[in-house]
Coordinates of C-alpha atoms in Angstrom, one line a residue:
Chain T
X197 CA 0.0 0.0 0.0
X198 CA 2.8 2.4 0.8
X199 CA 5.1 1.2 -1.9
X200 CA 4.3 4.2 -4.2
X201 CA 7.5 5.9 -5.3
X202 CA 8.0 9.3 -3.6
X203 CA 8.2 12.4 -5.8
X204 CA 11.6 12.6 -7.4
X205 CA 12.4 16.1 -6.2
X206 CA 10.9 17.4 -3.1
X207 CA 11.6 21.0 -4.1
X208 CA 9.1 21.0 -7.0
X209 CA 6.3 19.9 -4.9
X210 CA 2.9 20.5 -6.4
X211 CA -0.4 20.7 -4.5
X212 CA -1.2 17.3 -5.9
X213 CA 1.6 15.8 -3.9
X214 CA -0.2 16.8 -0.7
X215 CA -3.1 14.5 -1.6
X216 CA -3.0 11.1 0.0
X217 CA -1.0 8.5 -1.7
X218 CA -2.9 6.6 -4.4
X219 CA -4.2 3.3 -3.2
X220 CA -2.5 0.4 -4.7
X221 CA -4.5 -2.6 -6.2
X222 CA -5.0 -5.6 -4.0
X223 CA -4.3 -9.0 -5.4
X224 CA -7.7 -9.2 -7.2
X225 CA -7.6 -5.8 -8.7
X226 CA -4.0 -6.4 -9.8
X227 CA -5.0 -9.6 -11.6
X228 CA -7.8 -7.8 -13.3
X229 CA -5.6 -4.8 -14.3
X230 CA -3.1 -7.2 -15.7
X231 CA -5.8 -8.5 -18.0
X232 CA -6.0 -4.9 -19.5
X233 CA -9.2 -3.9 -17.7
X234 CA -9.5 -0.4 -16.4
X235 CA -10.5 -0.1 -12.8
X236 CA -9.8 2.0 -9.8
X237 CA -8.4 0.6 -6.5
X238 CA -10.4 1.8 -3.6
X239 CA -8.7 -0.3 -0.9
X240 CA -10.4 -2.7 1.5
X241 CA -13.5 -2.0 3.5
X242 CA -13.4 -2.3 7.3
X243 CA -14.1 -6.1 7.2
X244 CA -11.3 -6.6 4.6
X245 CA -13.3 -7.0 1.4
X246 CA -11.4 -5.6 -1.6
X247 CA -13.3 -2.7 -3.2
X248 CA -12.9 -1.8 -6.9
X249 CA -14.2 1.2 -8.6
X250 CA -15.4 0.5 -12.1
X251 CA -16.7 3.0 -14.7
X252 CA -20.1 2.3 -16.4
X253 CA -18.4 1.5 -19.7
X254 CA -16.0 -1.1 -18.2
X255 CA -18.5 -2.7 -15.8
X256 CA -19.6 -5.6 -18.0
X257 CA -16.1 -6.5 -19.0
X258 CA -14.9 -6.5 -15.4
X259 CA -18.0 -8.5 -14.3
X260 CA -17.4 -11.1 -16.9
X261 CA -13.7 -11.4 -15.9
X262 CA -14.7 -11.8 -12.3
X263 CA -17.3 -14.4 -13.0
X264 CA -14.7 -16.4 -15.0
X265 CA -12.4 -16.0 -12.0
X266 CA -14.9 -17.8 -9.8
X267 CA -17.1 -15.1 -8.4
X268 CA -20.2 -17.0 -9.2
X269 CA -22.6 -15.7 -6.5
X270 CA -24.0 -12.2 -6.6
X271 CA -24.9 -11.3 -3.0
X272 CA -26.5 -7.9 -3.4
X273 CA -26.8 -4.8 -5.4
X274 CA -27.1 -1.6 -3.3
X275 CA -28.1 1.8 -4.5
X276 CA -26.2 4.6 -2.9
X277 CA -27.1 8.3 -2.9
X278 CA -24.1 10.6 -2.5
X279 CA -26.2 13.7 -3.2
X280 CA -24.2 14.8 -6.3
X281 CA -24.3 11.4 -7.9
X282 CA -25.8 8.0 -7.4
X283 CA -23.7 4.8 -7.1
X284 CA -24.5 1.2 -7.6
X285 CA -22.6 -1.1 -5.3
X286 CA -22.4 -4.8 -6.1
X287 CA -21.2 -7.4 -3.7
X288 CA -19.9 -10.7 -5.1
X289 CA -18.8 -13.9 -3.5
X290 CA -16.7 -16.7 -4.8
X291 CA -17.8 -20.2 -3.8
X292 CA -14.3 -21.4 -4.8
X293 CA -12.0 -19.0 -3.0
X294 CA -14.6 -17.8 -0.4
X295 CA -13.7 -14.2 -1.1
X296 CA -16.0 -11.2 -1.2
X297 CA -15.4 -8.3 -3.6
X298 CA -17.2 -5.0 -3.8
X299 CA -17.7 -3.3 -7.2
X300 CA -18.7 0.4 -7.2
X301 CA -20.1 2.0 -10.2
X302 CA -20.9 5.7 -10.3
X303 CA -24.0 6.4 -12.3
X304 CA -23.8 9.4 -14.6
X305 CA -26.0 12.4 -14.7
X306 CA -28.9 10.3 -16.1
X307 CA -28.6 7.8 -13.2
X308 CA -27.9 4.9 -15.6
X309 CA -25.7 1.9 -14.9
X310 CA -25.4 -1.3 -17.0
X311 CA -27.4 -4.2 -15.8
X312 CA -25.6 -7.3 -14.5
X313 CA -28.5 -9.6 -15.2
X314 CA -26.9 -11.1 -18.3
X315 CA -23.9 -12.2 -16.2
X316 CA -25.6 -13.0 -12.9
X317 CA -29.4 -13.6 -13.3
X318 CA -29.6 -13.2 -9.5
X319 CA -29.2 -9.4 -10.0
X320 CA -32.7 -9.2 -11.3
X321 CA -34.6 -8.5 -8.1
X322 CA -31.7 -6.7 -6.5
X323 CA -31.6 -4.2 -9.4
X324 CA -35.3 -3.8 -9.3
X325 CA -35.1 -3.0 -5.6
X326 CA -32.3 -0.5 -6.3
X327 CA -34.3 1.1 -9.0
X328 CA -37.4 1.2 -6.8
X329 CA -35.8 2.7 -3.8
X330 CA -33.0 4.7 -5.2
X331 CA -34.0 5.5 -8.8
X332 CA -31.0 4.1 -10.5
X333 CA -31.8 2.8 -14.0
X334 CA -30.2 -0.4 -15.0
X335 CA -29.7 -0.5 -18.7
X336 CA -30.4 -3.9 -20.3
X337 CA -32.5 -5.1 -17.4
X338 CA -35.3 -7.3 -18.8
X339 CA -38.1 -6.1 -16.5
X340 CA -37.2 -3.0 -14.6
X341 CA -40.2 -2.0 -12.5
X342 CA -41.0 -1.3 -8.9
X343 CA -40.7 -4.3 -6.5
X344 CA -41.2 -3.2 -2.9
X345 CA -43.2 0.0 -3.2
X346 CA -46.6 0.2 -4.8
X347 CA -46.5 0.4 -8.6
X348 CA -48.0 3.9 -8.6
X349 CA -45.6 5.3 -6.0
X350 CA -44.1 8.7 -6.7
X351 CA -40.4 9.2 -6.2
X352 CA -37.6 7.0 -4.8
X353 CA -37.8 6.9 -1.0
X354 CA -34.1 6.1 -0.2
X355 CA -32.8 9.2 -1.9
X356 CA -31.5 11.8 0.5
X357 CA -33.6 14.6 -0.9
X358 CA -36.8 12.5 -1.0
X359 CA -39.9 14.2 0.3
X360 CA -43.2 12.3 0.4
X361 CA -45.5 14.8 -1.2
X362 CA -47.9 12.6 -3.1
X363 CA -51.1 14.6 -3.2
X364 CA -53.2 11.5 -3.3
X365 CA -52.3 10.6 0.3
X366 CA -54.7 11.8 2.9
X367 CA -52.1 13.3 5.3
X368 CA -50.7 15.4 2.5
X369 CA -54.1 17.0 1.7
X370 CA -54.5 18.7 5.0
Chain D
X162 CA -63.2 -56.1 -36.9
X163 CA -61.0 -58.1 -39.2
X164 CA -61.3 -55.8 -42.1
X165 CA -59.2 -52.8 -41.5
X166 CA -61.3 -49.8 -41.8
X167 CA -59.5 -46.5 -42.6
X168 CA -58.7 -44.7 -39.4
X169 CA -61.2 -41.9 -38.9
X170 CA -59.5 -38.6 -39.6
X171 CA -59.1 -36.5 -36.6
X172 CA -60.9 -33.3 -36.7
X173 CA -58.8 -30.2 -36.3
X174 CA -60.3 -29.7 -32.9
X175 CA -59.1 -33.1 -31.6
X176 CA -55.5 -32.6 -32.7
X177 CA -53.2 -32.2 -29.8
X178 CA -52.2 -28.6 -29.2
X179 CA -55.1 -27.2 -31.1
X180 CA -56.4 -23.9 -29.9
X181 CA -59.2 -21.7 -31.2
X182 CA -59.7 -19.6 -28.1
X183 CA -57.0 -17.7 -26.3
X184 CA -55.5 -20.1 -23.8
X185 CA -57.7 -23.1 -24.7
X186 CA -55.6 -26.1 -25.6
X187 CA -56.6 -29.7 -26.2
X188 CA -54.6 -32.2 -24.3
X189 CA -55.6 -35.9 -24.1
X190 CA -58.8 -35.1 -25.8
X191 CA -59.8 -32.6 -23.2
X192 CA -60.4 -28.9 -23.7
X193 CA -58.3 -27.1 -21.1
X194 CA -57.9 -23.4 -20.4
X195 CA -55.3 -21.4 -18.6
X196 CA -56.6 -20.1 -15.3
X197 CA -55.0 -17.5 -13.1
X198 CA -55.1 -18.4 -9.4
X199 CA -54.2 -15.6 -7.0
X200 CA -52.5 -17.1 -4.0
X201 CA -52.2 -14.6 -1.1
X202 CA -51.5 -12.0 0.1
X203 CA -53.3 -13.6 2.9
X204 CA -52.7 -17.3 2.7
X205 CA -52.0 -19.7 5.6
X206 CA -49.2 -21.4 3.7
X207 CA -47.2 -18.3 2.6
X208 CA -45.9 -17.7 6.1
X209 CA -46.3 -14.0 5.8
X210 CA -47.8 -11.7 3.3
X211 CA -46.8 -12.9 -0.1
X212 CA -48.8 -12.9 -3.3
X213 CA -48.2 -15.4 -6.0
X214 CA -50.0 -14.8 -9.2
X215 CA -50.1 -18.3 -10.7
X216 CA -51.3 -19.3 -14.1
X217 CA -52.3 -23.0 -14.1
X218 CA -53.5 -25.3 -16.8
X219 CA -55.2 -28.2 -15.2
X220 CA -52.9 -28.9 -12.4
X221 CA -49.7 -27.8 -14.2
X222 CA -48.2 -24.4 -13.3
X223 CA -47.6 -22.5 -16.4
X224 CA -46.4 -19.2 -15.0
X225 CA -45.9 -17.7 -11.6
X226 CA -45.1 -14.2 -10.5
X227 CA -44.3 -13.4 -6.8
X228 CA -45.6 -10.0 -5.8
X229 CA -43.7 -8.7 -2.7
X230 CA -43.6 -5.5 -0.7
X231 CA -46.7 -5.9 1.4
X232 CA -44.5 -5.9 4.5
X233 CA -42.2 -3.2 3.4
X234 CA -41.5 -1.0 6.5
X235 CA -38.6 1.0 5.2
X236 CA -36.1 -0.5 7.6
X237 CA -33.2 0.9 5.5
X238 CA -34.5 4.4 5.5
X239 CA -35.1 4.2 9.3
X240 CA -31.4 3.6 9.8
X241 CA -30.7 7.0 8.4
X242 CA -32.9 8.9 10.8
X243 CA -31.7 7.6 14.1
X244 CA -28.5 6.8 16.0
X245 CA -26.7 3.5 15.6
X246 CA -28.0 2.4 19.0
X247 CA -31.6 3.6 18.4
X248 CA -31.7 1.6 15.2
X249 CA -30.9 -1.6 17.0
X250 CA -34.3 -2.5 18.4
X251 CA -35.9 -2.2 14.9
X252 CA -33.5 -4.9 13.6
X253 CA -35.3 -7.6 15.5
X254 CA -38.3 -6.9 13.3
X255 CA -36.4 -7.5 10.0
X256 CA -36.1 -11.2 10.6
X257 CA -38.0 -12.1 13.7
X258 CA -37.4 -15.8 13.7
X259 CA -33.6 -15.6 14.0
X260 CA -32.9 -12.0 14.9
X261 CA -29.7 -12.8 16.8
X262 CA -28.1 -13.1 13.4
X263 CA -29.3 -9.7 12.2
X264 CA -27.9 -8.2 15.3
X265 CA -24.7 -10.0 14.9
X266 CA -24.0 -8.7 11.3
X267 CA -25.0 -5.2 12.3
X268 CA -22.8 -5.2 15.4
X269 CA -19.8 -6.8 13.7
X270 CA -20.0 -4.3 10.9
X271 CA -19.8 -1.5 13.4
X272 CA -17.1 -3.3 15.4
X273 CA -15.0 -3.6 12.2
X274 CA -15.5 0.1 11.5
X275 CA -14.8 1.4 14.9
X276 CA -12.1 -1.3 15.5
X277 CA -13.6 -2.5 18.8
X278 CA -12.1 -5.5 20.4
X279 CA -14.5 -8.1 21.6
X280 CA -13.8 -10.3 24.6
X281 CA -13.9 -14.1 24.1
X282 CA -16.7 -14.6 26.6
X283 CA -18.9 -12.3 24.6
X284 CA -18.2 -14.2 21.4
X285 CA -19.0 -17.5 23.1
X286 CA -22.3 -16.1 24.5
X287 CA -23.2 -14.7 21.1
X288 CA -22.4 -18.1 19.5
X289 CA -24.5 -20.0 22.0
X290 CA -27.4 -17.6 21.3
X291 CA -27.0 -17.8 17.6
X292 CA -26.8 -21.6 17.5
X293 CA -29.8 -22.0 19.8
X294 CA -31.6 -19.5 17.5
X295 CA -30.8 -21.7 14.5
X296 CA -32.5 -24.6 16.3
X297 CA -35.6 -22.5 17.1
X298 CA -35.7 -21.3 13.5
X299 CA -35.4 -24.8 12.1
X300 CA -37.9 -26.1 14.6
X301 CA -40.5 -23.6 13.5
X302 CA -39.7 -24.5 9.9
X303 CA -40.1 -28.2 10.7
X304 CA -43.5 -27.6 12.3
X305 CA -44.9 -25.4 9.6
X306 CA -43.4 -27.4 6.8
X307 CA -45.2 -30.5 7.9
X308 CA -48.3 -28.4 8.6
X309 CA -48.2 -27.4 4.9
X310 CA -48.0 -31.0 4.0
X311 CA -51.0 -31.8 6.1
X312 CA -49.6 -33.1 9.4
X313 CA -50.9 -31.1 12.3
X314 CA -49.2 -32.7 15.4
X315 CA -45.5 -32.0 14.6
X316 CA -46.3 -28.3 14.8
X317 CA -47.2 -28.6 18.5
X318 CA -44.2 -30.8 19.3
X319 CA -41.8 -28.4 17.6
X320 CA -43.3 -25.5 19.4
X321 CA -43.0 -27.2 22.7
X322 CA -39.2 -27.5 22.3
X323 CA -39.0 -24.0 20.8
X324 CA -40.7 -22.6 23.9
X325 CA -38.1 -24.3 26.2
X326 CA -35.3 -22.5 24.2
X327 CA -37.2 -19.3 24.3
X328 CA -37.3 -19.6 28.0
X329 CA -33.5 -19.6 27.9
X330 CA -33.5 -16.5 25.7
X331 CA -35.9 -14.8 28.1
X332 CA -33.5 -15.5 31.0
X333 CA -30.5 -14.0 29.2
X334 CA -32.0 -11.2 27.1
X335 CA -35.3 -10.5 28.8
X336 CA -37.3 -11.2 25.7
X337 CA -38.6 -14.3 23.9
X338 CA -38.3 -13.1 20.4
X339 CA -37.2 -9.4 20.2
X340 CA -33.8 -9.7 21.8
X341 CA -31.9 -6.5 21.2
X342 CA -29.1 -8.1 23.2
X343 CA -25.8 -7.6 21.3
X344 CA -24.0 -4.3 21.8
X345 CA -21.1 -2.7 20.1
X346 CA -18.1 -4.6 21.5
X347 CA -20.1 -6.7 23.9
X348 CA -23.4 -7.9 25.1
X349 CA -26.1 -6.1 27.1
X350 CA -25.6 -8.2 30.3
X351 CA -23.8 -11.3 31.3
X352 CA -25.7 -14.6 31.4
X353 CA -27.5 -15.0 34.7
X354 CA -26.0 -17.4 37.2
X355 CA -26.8 -21.0 36.4
X356 CA -27.8 -20.2 32.8
X357 CA -25.2 -22.4 31.3
X358 CA -26.5 -25.4 33.2
X359 CA -30.0 -24.5 32.1
X360 CA -28.9 -24.6 28.5
X361 CA -27.1 -27.9 29.0
X362 CA -30.3 -29.4 30.5
X363 CA -32.4 -28.3 27.5
X364 CA -29.9 -29.3 24.8
X365 CA -29.3 -32.7 26.5
X366 CA -33.0 -33.4 26.0
X367 CA -33.3 -32.2 22.4
X368 CA -31.5 -35.0 20.5
X369 CA -34.1 -37.5 21.8
X370 CA -36.9 -35.1 20.6
X371 CA -35.3 -34.9 17.2
X372 CA -35.2 -38.7 17.1
X373 CA -38.9 -38.7 17.8
X374 CA -39.6 -36.2 15.0
X375 CA -37.6 -38.2 12.6
X376 CA -39.3 -41.3 13.6
X377 CA -42.6 -39.6 12.8
X378 CA -41.6 -37.9 9.6
X379 CA -38.7 -39.6 7.9
X380 CA -40.3 -42.7 6.7
X381 CA -43.9 -41.4 6.6
X382 CA -45.3 -42.5 3.3
X383 CA -47.1 -39.1 2.8
X384 CA -44.0 -37.1 3.6
X385 CA -41.9 -39.3 1.3
X386 CA -44.4 -39.1 -1.6
X387 CA -44.7 -35.4 -1.4
X388 CA -41.0 -34.7 -0.9
X389 CA -38.8 -37.2 -2.7
X390 CA -38.0 -36.1 -6.2
X391 CA -40.1 -32.9 -5.9
X392 CA -38.6 -29.5 -6.5
X393 CA -35.2 -30.7 -7.7
X394 CA -32.7 -28.0 -8.5
X395 CA -29.3 -28.1 -9.9
X396 CA -26.4 -26.3 -8.2
X397 CA -26.0 -24.0 -11.2
X398 CA -29.6 -22.9 -10.9
X399 CA -29.1 -22.0 -7.2
X400 CA -26.0 -20.0 -8.1
X401 CA -27.8 -18.2 -10.9
X402 CA -30.6 -17.2 -8.5
X403 CA -28.3 -16.4 -5.6
X404 CA -29.9 -19.1 -3.4
X405 CA -27.8 -19.9 -0.3
X406 CA -28.1 -21.8 2.9
X407 CA -29.6 -25.3 3.4
X408 CA -31.0 -25.3 -0.1
X409 CA -27.5 -25.0 -1.5
X410 CA -26.1 -27.6 0.9
X411 CA -28.9 -30.0 -0.2
X412 CA -27.3 -29.9 -3.6
X413 CA -24.1 -31.4 -2.3
X414 CA -22.1 -28.3 -1.8
X415 CA -20.8 -27.6 1.7
X416 CA -21.0 -23.8 1.4
X417 CA -21.3 -22.7 5.0
X418 CA -19.8 -19.3 6.1
X419 CA -19.0 -20.8 9.5
X420 CA -16.6 -23.2 7.8
X421 CA -15.5 -21.3 4.8
X422 CA -15.1 -17.8 6.3
X423 CA -15.0 -18.5 10.1
X424 CA -16.3 -15.5 12.0
X425 CA -16.6 -15.1 15.7
X426 CA -14.9 -18.2 17.3
X427 CA -16.2 -20.8 14.8
X428 CA -12.6 -21.9 14.1
X429 CA -12.4 -23.1 17.8
X430 CA -15.3 -25.5 17.6
X431 CA -15.6 -28.8 15.8
X432 CA -18.6 -29.4 13.7
X433 CA -19.6 -30.8 10.3
X434 CA -21.5 -29.2 7.5
X435 CA -24.4 -31.5 6.7
X436 CA -25.0 -32.0 3.0
X437 CA -27.2 -34.1 0.8
X438 CA -26.9 -34.7 -2.9
X439 CA -30.4 -35.1 -4.2
X440 CA -31.3 -31.4 -4.3
X441 CA -35.0 -32.1 -3.7
X442 CA -37.4 -31.1 -1.0
X443 CA -36.6 -34.2 1.0
X444 CA -32.8 -33.4 0.9
X445 CA -33.5 -29.9 2.3
X446 CA -35.5 -31.5 5.1
X447 CA -32.7 -33.9 5.9
X448 CA -30.1 -31.1 5.9
X449 CA -32.0 -28.9 8.3
X450 CA -32.6 -31.8 10.7
X451 CA -28.9 -32.6 10.7
X452 CA -28.0 -29.0 11.1
X453 CA -29.9 -28.8 14.4
X454 CA -27.9 -31.7 15.7
X455 CA -24.7 -30.0 14.7
X456 CA -25.8 -26.9 16.4
X457 CA -26.2 -28.9 19.6
X458 CA -22.7 -30.2 19.2
X459 CA -21.4 -26.7 18.9
X460 CA -23.3 -25.4 21.9
X461 CA -21.9 -28.3 24.0
X462 CA -18.4 -27.4 23.2
X463 CA -19.0 -23.7 23.9
X464 CA -20.6 -24.5 27.3
X465 CA -17.6 -26.6 28.2
X466 CA -15.0 -24.0 27.2
X467 CA -16.8 -20.9 28.2
X468 CA -14.1 -18.4 29.3
X469 CA -14.8 -17.5 32.9
X470 CA -17.3 -20.3 33.4
X471 CA -20.6 -19.8 35.1
X472 CA -21.3 -16.1 35.9
X473 CA -21.9 -16.9 39.6
X474 CA -18.1 -17.5 39.9
X475 CA -17.3 -14.4 38.0
X476 CA -19.6 -12.3 40.2
X477 CA -17.8 -13.8 43.3
X478 CA -14.5 -12.9 41.7
X479 CA -15.7 -9.4 41.0
X480 CA -16.8 -8.9 44.6
X481 CA -13.4 -9.9 45.8
X482 CA -11.8 -7.4 43.3
X483 CA -14.2 -4.7 44.5
X484 CA -13.1 -5.4 48.1
X485 CA -9.4 -4.9 47.2
X486 CA -10.3 -1.8 45.3
X487 CA -12.0 -0.4 48.4
X488 CA -9.0 -1.1 50.5
X489 CA -6.7 0.7 48.0
X490 CA -9.1 3.7 47.9
X491 CA -9.1 3.8 51.7
X492 CA -5.3 3.6 51.8
X493 CA -5.0 6.3 49.3
X494 CA -7.2 8.6 51.4
X495 CA -5.0 7.9 54.4
X496 CA -1.9 9.0 52.6
X497 CA -3.3 12.5 52.4
X498 CA -5.5 12.6 55.5
X499 CA -4.0 10.2 58.1
X500 CA -6.2 9.1 61.0
X501 CA -5.5 10.2 64.5
X502 CA -2.7 8.2 66.3
X503 CA -1.8 6.5 63.1
X504 CA 1.1 6.7 60.8
X505 CA 0.3 7.6 57.2
X506 CA 1.1 4.8 54.7
X507 CA 3.9 5.3 52.3
X508 CA 2.5 6.8 49.1
X509 CA 4.9 4.6 47.0
X510 CA 3.6 1.5 48.7
X511 CA 0.0 2.4 48.0
X512 CA 0.8 3.1 44.3
X513 CA 2.4 -0.3 44.0
X514 CA -0.6 -1.9 45.7
X515 CA -2.9 -0.1 43.2
X516 CA -0.8 -1.3 40.3
X517 CA -1.1 -4.9 41.5
X518 CA -4.9 -4.6 42.0
X519 CA -6.6 -7.7 40.5
X520 CA -8.7 -7.1 37.4
X521 CA -11.1 -9.3 35.5
X522 CA -9.2 -10.6 32.5
X523 CA -10.3 -9.1 29.2
X524 CA -11.6 -12.3 27.9
X525 CA -14.0 -12.7 30.9
X526 CA -15.7 -9.4 30.4
X527 CA -19.1 -8.8 28.8
X528 CA -18.0 -5.5 27.2
X529 CA -14.7 -4.9 25.6
X530 CA -14.4 -1.1 25.7
X531 CA -16.9 1.2 27.3
X532 CA -18.9 2.7 24.5
X533 CA -21.2 5.6 25.1
X534 CA -24.1 4.2 23.0
X535 CA -26.0 7.5 22.9
X536 CA -23.3 9.5 21.2
X537 CA -21.5 6.6 19.5
X538 CA -19.9 7.6 16.2
X539 CA -17.8 5.1 14.2
X540 CA -15.3 6.7 11.9
X541 CA -16.2 7.3 8.3
X542 CA -15.9 4.2 6.2
X543 CA -17.8 1.2 5.2
X544 CA -18.1 -2.5 6.1
X545 CA -19.9 -5.4 4.6
X546 CA -20.2 -8.2 7.1
X547 CA -21.7 -11.5 6.6
X548 CA -23.0 -14.4 8.7
X549 CA -24.5 -17.8 8.0
X550 CA -28.1 -17.4 9.1
X551 CA -30.5 -20.4 9.2
X552 CA -31.7 -19.3 5.8
X553 CA -28.4 -18.6 4.1
X554 CA -25.9 -15.8 3.8
X555 CA -27.1 -12.7 5.6
X556 CA -25.1 -9.5 5.0
X557 CA -25.2 -6.0 6.2
X558 CA -23.6 -3.2 4.2
X559 CA -23.0 -0.3 6.5
X560 CA -21.7 3.1 5.3
X561 CA -20.7 5.6 7.9
X562 CA -19.9 9.3 7.3
X563 CA -18.6 9.8 10.8
X564 CA -21.8 11.3 12.3
X565 CA -23.9 9.5 15.0
X566 CA -26.3 8.3 12.3
X567 CA -25.6 5.7 9.7
X568 CA -25.3 7.1 6.1
X569 CA -26.8 3.9 4.7
X570 CA -27.6 0.5 5.9
X571 CA -28.4 -2.2 3.4
X572 CA -29.5 -5.6 4.3
X573 CA -28.7 -8.6 2.2
X574 CA -31.4 -10.9 3.4
X575 CA -31.1 -14.6 2.5
X576 CA -34.8 -14.9 2.0
X577 CA -34.9 -12.2 -0.6
X578 CA -32.6 -14.1 -2.9
X579 CA -34.0 -17.5 -2.0
X580 CA -37.5 -16.4 -3.1
X581 CA -36.4 -15.5 -6.6
X582 CA -35.9 -19.1 -7.6
X583 CA -39.5 -20.1 -6.8
X584 CA -41.1 -19.4 -10.2
X585 CA -38.5 -21.3 -12.1
X586 CA -38.9 -24.3 -9.7
X587 CA -42.7 -24.2 -10.1
X588 CA -43.2 -23.8 -13.8
X589 CA -44.0 -27.1 -15.3
X590 CA -44.6 -28.6 -11.8
X591 CA -47.8 -29.7 -10.2
X592 CA -49.8 -27.0 -8.5
X593 CA -50.3 -29.1 -5.3
X594 CA -46.5 -29.3 -5.0
X595 CA -46.3 -25.6 -4.6
X596 CA -46.6 -25.6 -0.8
X597 CA -44.1 -28.4 -0.4
X598 CA -41.6 -26.6 -2.6
X599 CA -42.2 -23.1 -1.2
X600 CA -42.1 -24.5 2.4
X601 CA -38.8 -26.2 1.7
X602 CA -37.2 -22.9 0.8
X603 CA -37.9 -21.6 4.3
X604 CA -38.6 -18.0 3.4
X605 CA -39.6 -15.4 5.9
X606 CA -41.4 -12.5 4.4
X607 CA -40.4 -9.6 6.8
X608 CA -36.8 -10.2 5.6
X609 CA -37.8 -10.2 2.0
X610 CA -39.7 -6.9 2.2
X611 CA -37.7 -5.3 5.1

């Protein structure tokens, strides 16, 4: 983690040097990066699961590579709302190496992320839930509609700026 | 009949597969029509509030769509509006049949974030609670599953044993089902004196009860007819739908987080992961019954090796320590304010005495570090902790931004994923098998809807 080479000359220090050292890839991220896939190392979470940041365009490629590496079980897809942008977090588990890996994909301005259903069919309901509660659209999902909330619900309740202002509800009419 | 008359030409209507109306097909010379049967949301066999929109043709299920969300109580949103400790009581309601597990994932995620050390005694008590909880959960499953198949009496037997274990939970946590017992870095209170013996008494009795159950059910012709060869799944199907837990182990794969990713102190106990190879309803039944026996084996080992032993001895030890602490405090006072006609003790001696004051070893305590629960703030970061619950892999994804409230809590409930496989298992199967197959998956709806 701290093996990053220090700046060659301390005198010509730029503001960028004050930023924390870039996080190095863990073994899994390194193996994927060696295959020519672009991903960002985000270190380990508190429990020790390796976390990888993947751009929307690279997600399917990385996912396929991970599945071929033995990550055959999709545990969950969580929608995250970081106010400026939405993020889709996928947790994968390998029934061969017993590892868990976290993939983080930032949704763009249109809140769209590629769907993982073609790779892990288990993502179906999880992505529907993320769409329902967080409003992230999963491109390529076969049947993206609400799952937990009523079908005519307005808004996505887990968003940080969500306000329940449906005029049809009695308590909002007062 | 000797002269071969030309075979009468089948009219178009009689040809197999003919259909002139939407959904009307001719099979075996009978006109059949697809029919939509709405099962639930209120149905005694759905164990909660689940709606299954089922299309059947005759007795064959053609299509099925589970409709969930009737029990959605926004548990994840609730976490963002209250402190970490205030959120804890609501966790019990996520999965009320084995809520020790939900507490455990939540608490371990926070412990990992805040880097709290947990005493061994705490881990042992937690493991005993969790394993007993696995037994109660499986017992309820056993009762209701056979009730779904039409057997009424096992339900009462199972509840009798369940109640005995609930009595133990009530003694240690104060509640039968809504425990709220685990704390960040510890447990709420130590086990009451004599609790370990009570546990031993109950679990010594259980194997004989299980023998009785299996004598009733294992070779019962109705159970065998309705379970063997029904609802067979392949391992690949289970992976594709994200199904974990006993259903996966019934397909011959010993995927158990307790063995593969040992958490708590599971690497210190000896146990087997029961598996079966058939992958049908009967295999799932056998796996669950065997798991209960393994749980008893684990609890026996934990009781025997409990750090600190029974809490009565620990309390005695604590009293002695308190007496010494009192003496030291008195001596310290005399250093500054000596009594009349008495020589003041040497300050250095008193300091030495205070240094040597006996203390309860860390592993014997019920709280690792003192945490002020009301203002507790784990540092910013995230954790995804997992546990092997009676229904499969249960996870909690916790994101903290350093404030006293969680930024996001996401539950990975085993039931949510386990339910997704139901339509694919049912399509093409007999409608009467639905309750056997659905029951064998052991789904709890509050965990699906959260």
